[in-house]
Coordinates of C-alpha atoms in Angstrom, one line a residue:
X1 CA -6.7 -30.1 10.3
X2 CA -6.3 -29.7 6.6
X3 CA -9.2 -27.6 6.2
X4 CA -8.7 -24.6 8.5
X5 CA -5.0 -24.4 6.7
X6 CA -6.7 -24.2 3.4
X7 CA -9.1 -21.4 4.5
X8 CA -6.1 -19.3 6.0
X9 CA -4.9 -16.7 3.8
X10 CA -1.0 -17.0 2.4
X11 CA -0.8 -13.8 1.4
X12 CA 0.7 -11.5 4.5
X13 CA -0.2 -8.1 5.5
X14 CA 2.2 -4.6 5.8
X15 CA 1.4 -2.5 7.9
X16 CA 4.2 -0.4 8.4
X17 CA 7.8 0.1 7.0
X18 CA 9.1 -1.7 9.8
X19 CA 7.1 -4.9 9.2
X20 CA 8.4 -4.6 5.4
X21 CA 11.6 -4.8 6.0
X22 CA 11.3 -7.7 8.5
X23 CA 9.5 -9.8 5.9
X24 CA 11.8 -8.6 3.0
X25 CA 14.9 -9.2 4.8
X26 CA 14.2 -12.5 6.0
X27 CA 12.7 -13.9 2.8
X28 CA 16.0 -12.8 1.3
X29 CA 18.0 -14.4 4.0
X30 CA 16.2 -17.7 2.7
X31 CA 16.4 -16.9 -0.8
X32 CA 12.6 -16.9 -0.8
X33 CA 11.1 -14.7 -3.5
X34 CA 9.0 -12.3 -3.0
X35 CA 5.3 -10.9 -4.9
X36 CA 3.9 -7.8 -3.2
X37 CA 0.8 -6.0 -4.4
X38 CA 0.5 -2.4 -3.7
X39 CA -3.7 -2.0 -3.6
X40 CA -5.5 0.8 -2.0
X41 CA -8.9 0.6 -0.6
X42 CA -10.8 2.7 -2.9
X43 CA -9.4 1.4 -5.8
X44 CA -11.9 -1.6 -7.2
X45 CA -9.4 -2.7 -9.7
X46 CA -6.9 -3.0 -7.2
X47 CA -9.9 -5.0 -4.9
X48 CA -10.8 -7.5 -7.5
X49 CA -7.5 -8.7 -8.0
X50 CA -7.3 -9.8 -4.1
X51 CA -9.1 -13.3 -4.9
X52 CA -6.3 -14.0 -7.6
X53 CA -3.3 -12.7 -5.6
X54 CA -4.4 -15.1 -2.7
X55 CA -4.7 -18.1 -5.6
X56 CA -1.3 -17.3 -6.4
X57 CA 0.0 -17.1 -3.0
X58 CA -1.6 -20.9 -2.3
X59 CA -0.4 -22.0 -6.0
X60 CA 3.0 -20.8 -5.4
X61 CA 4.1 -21.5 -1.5
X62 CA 7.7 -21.3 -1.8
X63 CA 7.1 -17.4 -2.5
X64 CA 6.5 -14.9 -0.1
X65 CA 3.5 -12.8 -0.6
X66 CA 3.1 -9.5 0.8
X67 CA 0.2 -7.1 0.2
X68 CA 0.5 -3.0 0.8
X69 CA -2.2 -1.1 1.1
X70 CA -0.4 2.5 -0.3
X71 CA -2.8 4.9 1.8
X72 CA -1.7 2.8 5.0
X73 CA 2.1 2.4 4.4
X74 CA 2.9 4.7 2.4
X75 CA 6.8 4.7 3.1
X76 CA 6.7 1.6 1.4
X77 CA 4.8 2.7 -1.9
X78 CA 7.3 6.3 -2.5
X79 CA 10.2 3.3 -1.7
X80 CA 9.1 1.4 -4.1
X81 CA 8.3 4.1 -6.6
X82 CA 4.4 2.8 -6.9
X83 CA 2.5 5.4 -9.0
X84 CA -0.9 3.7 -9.8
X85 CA -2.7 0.5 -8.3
X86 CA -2.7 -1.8 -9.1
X87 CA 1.1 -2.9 -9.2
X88 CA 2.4 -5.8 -8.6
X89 CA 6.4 -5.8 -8.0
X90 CA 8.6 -9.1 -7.8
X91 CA 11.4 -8.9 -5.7
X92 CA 14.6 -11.4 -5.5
X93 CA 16.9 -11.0 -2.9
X94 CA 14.8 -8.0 -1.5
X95 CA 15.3 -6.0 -5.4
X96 CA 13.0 -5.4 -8.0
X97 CA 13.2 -8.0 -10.7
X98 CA 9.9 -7.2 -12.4
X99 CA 6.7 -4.7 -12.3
X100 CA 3.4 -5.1 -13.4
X101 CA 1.3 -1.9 -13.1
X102 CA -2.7 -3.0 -13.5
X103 CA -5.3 -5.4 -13.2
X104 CA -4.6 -7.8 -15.5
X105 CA -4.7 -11.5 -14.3
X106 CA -3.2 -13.5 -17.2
X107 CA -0.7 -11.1 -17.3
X108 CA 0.5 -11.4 -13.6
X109 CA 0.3 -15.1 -13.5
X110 CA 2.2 -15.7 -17.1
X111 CA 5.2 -13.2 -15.3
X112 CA 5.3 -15.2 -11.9
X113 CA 5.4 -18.1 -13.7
X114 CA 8.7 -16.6 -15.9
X115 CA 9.6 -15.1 -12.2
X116 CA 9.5 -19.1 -10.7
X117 CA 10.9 -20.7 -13.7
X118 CA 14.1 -18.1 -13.7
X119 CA 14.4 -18.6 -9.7
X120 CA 14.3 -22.4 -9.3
X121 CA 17.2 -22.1 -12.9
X122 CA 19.1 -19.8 -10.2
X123 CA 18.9 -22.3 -7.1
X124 CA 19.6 -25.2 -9.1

């Protein structure tokens, strides 16, 4: 049973402004942060970071991942202000705490790790 959960991705889909703010408001109604990366399809940089965004997503389950595609949903990208792809926003309490425009893994995984350490100081 283990198995199939291991294979299933953690990292959730938007597919329109509606589902967005379902997922943001009830991951801030349990004070669940949230990592979101805006990709687009044509946009390899953007597609190469998908393998580490879904290693995040297992390495951190607590978190609430959400990825946007900005050609699909594109509400959600002029929302959020997203210029170029790849960006990577962290949100607490449904705001902005951090960006990261580009595909730079060490980079995004140094600044979710500053991004868990400043959440669990908060809950504690």
């Amino acid at each position: 049973m283990e198995n199939t959960e291991e294979n299933k991705s953690k990292v959730v889909v938007i597919d329109s402004l509606q589902s967005w703010e379902f997922h943001v408001n009830q991951a801030s109604n349990q004070n669940s942060p949230i990592v979101v990366h805006f990709t687009a399809s044509w946009c390899m940089p953007s597609v190469a970071m998908i393998p580490f965004f879904e290693e995040f997503a297992s390495d951190y389950p607590d978190f609430l991942f959400l990825s946007v595609d900005v050609d699909e949903v594109k509400e959600v990208a002029t929302k959020n202000d997203i210029k170029a792809m790849p960006t990577f926003l962290l949100l607490k309490d449904g705001a902005p705490s951090d960006k990261i425009v580009g595909a730079n893994p060490e980079e995004i995984k140094k600044r979710i790790e500053g991004f868990v350490q400043s959440t669990r100081a908060s809950i504690a």
